[in-house]
PDB file of C-alpha atoms in Angstrom:
ATOM      1  CA  MET B   1       0.000   0.000   0.000  1.00  0.00           C
ATOM      2  CA  CYS B   2       1.247   3.486  -0.814  1.00  0.00           C
ATOM      3  CA  PRO B   3       2.373   5.378   2.301  1.00  0.00           C
ATOM      4  CA  TYR B   4       0.033   8.316   1.646  1.00  0.00           C
ATOM      5  CA  ARG B   5      -2.941   5.951   1.394  1.00  0.00           C
ATOM      6  CA  LEU B   6      -2.094   4.515   4.791  1.00  0.00           C
ATOM      7  CA  VAL B   7      -2.024   7.983   6.367  1.00  0.00           C
ATOM      8  CA  LEU B   8      -5.276   8.841   4.607  1.00  0.00           C
ATOM      9  CA  GLU B   9      -6.791   5.683   6.061  1.00  0.00           C
ATOM     10  CA  HIS B  10      -5.641   6.668   9.573  1.00  0.00           C
ATOM     11  CA  VAL B  11      -6.979  10.214   9.295  1.00  0.00           C
ATOM     12  CA  THR B  12     -10.323   9.217   7.787  1.00  0.00           C
ATOM     13  CA  SER B  13     -10.984   6.137   9.902  1.00  0.00           C
ATOM     14  CA  ARG B  14     -14.118   6.100  12.003  1.00  0.00           C
ATOM     15  CA  TRP B  15     -12.266   6.958  15.215  1.00  0.00           C
ATOM     16  CA  GLY B  16      -9.453   8.967  13.618  1.00  0.00           C
ATOM     17  CA  VAL B  17     -11.899  11.578  12.337  1.00  0.00           C
ATOM     18  CA  LEU B  18     -13.568  11.930  15.730  1.00  0.00           C
ATOM     19  CA  VAL B  19     -10.269  12.123  17.635  1.00  0.00           C
ATOM     20  CA  LEU B  20      -8.915  14.816  15.321  1.00  0.00           C
ATOM     21  CA  MET B  21     -12.083  16.870  15.522  1.00  0.00           C
ATOM     22  CA  GLU B  22     -12.264  16.683  19.331  1.00  0.00           C
ATOM     23  CA  LEU B  23      -8.597  17.555  19.785  1.00  0.00           C
ATOM     24  CA  MET B  24      -9.102  20.699  17.667  1.00  0.00           C
ATOM     25  CA  GLU B  25     -10.984  22.167  20.619  1.00  0.00           C
ATOM     26  CA  ARG B  26      -8.325  21.588  23.293  1.00  0.00           C
ATOM     27  CA  PRO B  27      -5.993  18.958  24.770  1.00  0.00           C
ATOM     28  CA  TYR B  28      -7.748  16.050  26.454  1.00  0.00           C
ATOM     29  CA  ARG B  29      -6.887  13.403  28.976  1.00  0.00           C
ATOM     30  CA  PHE B  30      -7.630   9.865  27.769  1.00  0.00           C
ATOM     31  CA  SER B  31     -10.817   9.378  29.793  1.00  0.00           C
ATOM     32  CA  GLU B  32     -12.128  12.841  28.838  1.00  0.00           C
ATOM     33  CA  LEU B  33     -11.509  12.130  25.172  1.00  0.00           C
ATOM     34  CA  ARG B  34     -13.220   8.761  25.415  1.00  0.00           C
ATOM     35  CA  ARG B  35     -16.307  10.360  26.999  1.00  0.00           C
ATOM     36  CA  ALA B  36     -16.323  13.184  24.431  1.00  0.00           C
ATOM     37  CA  ILE B  37     -16.225  10.747  21.520  1.00  0.00           C
ATOM     38  CA  GLY B  38     -18.614   8.188  23.014  1.00  0.00           C
ATOM     39  CA  ARG B  39     -19.080   4.516  22.088  1.00  0.00           C
ATOM     40  CA  VAL B  40     -15.376   3.895  21.486  1.00  0.00           C
ATOM     41  CA  SER B  41     -13.696   1.083  23.372  1.00  0.00           C
ATOM     42  CA  GLU B  42     -10.589   1.764  25.401  1.00  0.00           C
ATOM     43  CA  LYS B  43      -8.631  -0.538  23.088  1.00  0.00           C
ATOM     44  CA  MET B  44      -9.759   1.220  19.891  1.00  0.00           C
ATOM     45  CA  LEU B  45      -9.086   4.672  21.286  1.00  0.00           C
ATOM     46  CA  THR B  46      -5.626   3.587  22.446  1.00  0.00           C
ATOM     47  CA  GLN B  47      -4.833   2.121  19.018  1.00  0.00           C
ATOM     48  CA  THR B  48      -6.142   5.204  17.220  1.00  0.00           C
ATOM     49  CA  LEU B  49      -4.143   7.583  19.402  1.00  0.00           C
ATOM     50  CA  GLN B  50      -0.970   5.511  18.975  1.00  0.00           C
ATOM     51  CA  THR B  51      -1.416   5.413  15.205  1.00  0.00           C
ATOM     52  CA  LEU B  52      -2.031   9.164  14.970  1.00  0.00           C
ATOM     53  CA  GLU B  53       0.921   9.804  17.301  1.00  0.00           C
ATOM     54  CA  ARG B  54       3.175   7.639  15.116  1.00  0.00           C
ATOM     55  CA  ASP B  55       2.038   9.591  12.037  1.00  0.00           C
ATOM     56  CA  GLY B  56       3.007  12.841  13.798  1.00  0.00           C
ATOM     57  CA  LEU B  57      -0.548  14.130  14.144  1.00  0.00           C
ATOM     58  CA  VAL B  58      -1.070  13.716  17.893  1.00  0.00           C
ATOM     59  CA  HIS B  59       1.246  14.608  20.760  1.00  0.00           C
ATOM     60  CA  ARG B  60       1.189  12.488  23.920  1.00  0.00           C
ATOM     61  CA  ASP B  61       2.359  14.358  27.015  1.00  0.00           C
ATOM     62  CA  ALA B  62       2.954  12.017  29.981  1.00  0.00           C
ATOM     63  CA  GLN B  63       3.464  13.880  33.262  1.00  0.00           C
ATOM     64  CA  PRO B  64       5.573  12.108  35.932  1.00  0.00           C
ATOM     65  CA  VAL B  65       3.089  12.668  38.742  1.00  0.00           C
ATOM     66  CA  ILE B  66       1.037  10.395  40.952  1.00  0.00           C
ATOM     67  CA  PRO B  67      -1.466   9.443  39.717  1.00  0.00           C
ATOM     68  CA  PRO B  68       0.011   9.536  36.207  1.00  0.00           C
ATOM     69  CA  ARG B  69      -1.386  12.242  33.938  1.00  0.00           C
ATOM     70  CA  VAL B  70      -1.347  11.920  30.158  1.00  0.00           C
ATOM     71  CA  ASP B  71      -2.670  14.630  27.882  1.00  0.00           C
ATOM     72  CA  TYR B  72      -3.258  14.347  24.140  1.00  0.00           C
ATOM     73  CA  SER B  73      -3.134  17.304  21.773  1.00  0.00           C
ATOM     74  CA  LEU B  74      -2.705  17.975  18.078  1.00  0.00           C
ATOM     75  CA  THR B  75       0.650  18.749  16.543  1.00  0.00           C
ATOM     76  CA  GLY B  76       0.868  21.392  13.823  1.00  0.00           C
ATOM     77  CA  LEU B  77       0.560  18.630  11.238  1.00  0.00           C
ATOM     78  CA  GLY B  78      -2.404  17.188  13.144  1.00  0.00           C
ATOM     79  CA  ARG B  79      -4.138  20.571  13.193  1.00  0.00           C
ATOM     80  CA  GLU B  80      -3.756  20.811   9.408  1.00  0.00           C
ATOM     81  CA  ALA B  81      -5.275  17.346   8.989  1.00  0.00           C
ATOM     82  CA  ALA B  82      -8.074  18.114  11.469  1.00  0.00           C
ATOM     83  CA  GLU B  83      -9.001  21.282   9.575  1.00  0.00           C
ATOM     84  CA  GLN B  84      -9.366  19.260   6.368  1.00  0.00           C
ATOM     85  CA  VAL B  85     -11.473  16.642   8.148  1.00  0.00           C
ATOM     86  CA  ARG B  86     -13.632  19.371   9.698  1.00  0.00           C
ATOM     87  CA  ALA B  87     -14.220  20.887   6.255  1.00  0.00           C
ATOM     88  CA  LEU B  88     -15.428  17.514   4.987  1.00  0.00           C
ATOM     89  CA  ALA B  89     -17.647  17.054   8.061  1.00  0.00           C
ATOM     90  CA  MET B  90     -19.167  20.518   7.550  1.00  0.00           C
ATOM     91  CA  TRP B  91     -19.785  19.777   3.869  1.00  0.00           C
ATOM     92  CA  THR B  92     -21.504  16.516   4.849  1.00  0.00           C
ATOM     93  CA  GLU B  93     -23.720  18.333   7.327  1.00  0.00           C
ATOM     94  CA  THR B  94     -24.738  21.071   4.882  1.00  0.00           C
ATOM     95  CA  ARG B  95     -25.320  18.664   1.985  1.00  0.00           C
ATOM     96  CA  MET B  96     -27.192  15.945   3.912  1.00  0.00           C
ATOM     97  CA  ASP B  97     -30.548  16.903   2.360  1.00  0.00           C
ATOM     98  CA  ALA B  98     -29.117  16.335  -1.116  1.00  0.00           C
ATOM     99  CA  VAL B  99     -27.601  13.016  -0.040  1.00  0.00           C
ATOM    100  CA  GLU B 100     -30.919  11.832   1.422  1.00  0.00           C
ATOM    101  CA  LYS B 101     -32.747  12.882  -1.756  1.00  0.00           C
ATOM    102  CA  ALA B 102     -30.230  10.936  -3.866  1.00  0.00           C
ATOM    103  CA  ARG B 103     -30.637   7.879  -1.611  1.00  0.00           C
ATOM    104  CA  ARG B 104     -34.422   7.963  -1.963  1.00  0.00           C
ATOM    105  CA  ALA B 105     -34.148   8.241  -5.752  1.00  0.00           C
ATOM    106  CA  TYR B 106     -31.660   5.377  -5.848  1.00  0.00           C
ATOM    107  CA  ASP B 107     -33.842   3.143  -3.632  1.00  0.00           C
ATOM    108  CA  GLU B 108     -37.003   3.929  -5.609  1.00  0.00           C
ATOM    109  CA  ALA B 109     -35.304   3.195  -8.916  1.00  0.00           C
ATOM    110  CA  ARG B 110     -34.227  -0.229  -7.669  1.00  0.00           C
ATOM    111  CA  ALA B 111     -37.375  -1.200  -5.776  1.00  0.00           C
ATOM    112  CA  PRO B 112     -39.586  -3.886  -7.357  1.00  0.00           C
ATOM    113  CA  SER B 113     -42.350  -2.250  -9.427  1.00  0.00           C
ATOM    114  CA  GLY B 114     -45.082  -3.154  -6.898  1.00  0.00           C
ATOM    115  CA  ALA B 115     -43.077  -1.904  -3.922  1.00  0.00           C
ATOM    116  CA  ARG B 116     -42.263   1.648  -5.057  1.00  0.00           C
ATOM    117  CA  GLY B 117     -42.131   4.054  -2.138  1.00  0.00           C
ATOM    118  CA  THR B 118     -41.653   1.265   0.409  1.00  0.00           C
ATOM    119  CA  ALA B 119     -37.958   0.664  -0.086  1.00  0.00           C
ATOM    120  CA  ARG B 120     -35.823   0.360   2.997  1.00  0.00           C
ATOM    121  CA  PRO B 121     -33.437   3.294   3.628  1.00  0.00           C
ATOM    122  CA  ALA B 122     -30.015   2.762   2.086  1.00  0.00           C
ATOM    123  CA  THR B 123     -27.458   1.578   4.632  1.00  0.00           C
ATOM    124  CA  ALA B 124     -24.151  -0.164   4.221  1.00  0.00           C
ATOM    125  CA  HIS B 125     -25.172  -2.965   6.555  1.00  0.00           C
ATOM    126  CA  PRO B 126     -28.321  -3.818   8.487  1.00  0.00           C
ATOM    127  CA  ARG B 127     -26.339  -3.485  11.749  1.00  0.00           C
ATOM    128  CA  ALA B 128     -24.048  -0.679  12.815  1.00  0.00           C
ATOM    129  CA  GLU B 129     -20.354  -1.504  12.845  1.00  0.00           C
ATOM    130  CA  GLY B 130     -19.395  -3.180  16.099  1.00  0.00           C
ATOM    131  CA  ASP B 131     -22.932  -4.286  16.991  1.00  0.00           C
ATOM    132  CA  VAL B 132     -23.215  -7.866  18.093  1.00  0.00           C
ATOM    133  CA  PRO B 133     -25.794  -9.964  16.220  1.00  0.00           C
ATOM    134  CA  PRO B 134     -28.669 -11.275  18.374  1.00  0.00           C
ATOM    135  CA  ARG B 135     -28.198 -14.734  19.815  1.00  0.00           C
ATOM    136  CA  GLN B 136     -30.235 -17.457  18.250  1.00  0.00           C
ATOM    137  CA  SER B 137     -32.021 -20.029  20.353  1.00  0.00           C
ATOM    138  CA  ALA B 138     -30.897 -23.653  20.259  1.00  0.00           C
ATOM    139  CA  ALA B 139     -34.109 -24.507  18.388  1.00  0.00           C
ATOM    140  CA  THR B 140     -33.084 -22.505  15.322  1.00  0.00           C
TER     141      THR B 140
END
């Protein structure tokens, strides 16, 4: 994989985007950042922060105090990346009506002729990423 594609993947990953956008506001401690982002596991946030730190986008400041204090902030490079991500997020927010209209048109065009107007909303998967499928009973 090309090196720039790998960085692009890190910056635009589900958690990478949210970390960059939160850290634009101010430095955060790990637990604060986790609460601000919401629904991210400790493991995923740790991996995301380490990846962004390795890429030079996030600075990790570990203070030698008891209890240990670690703050995360954006580097100059990270701020540049976060501004680009924020621009894309703002575009998405302002253009959501057009996206929803396009989705409806797409779904209606592909719905069986007798089911027009009853098509299910377009989603990538029936479950959100990370959701656990329901358990099936032993009888099924």
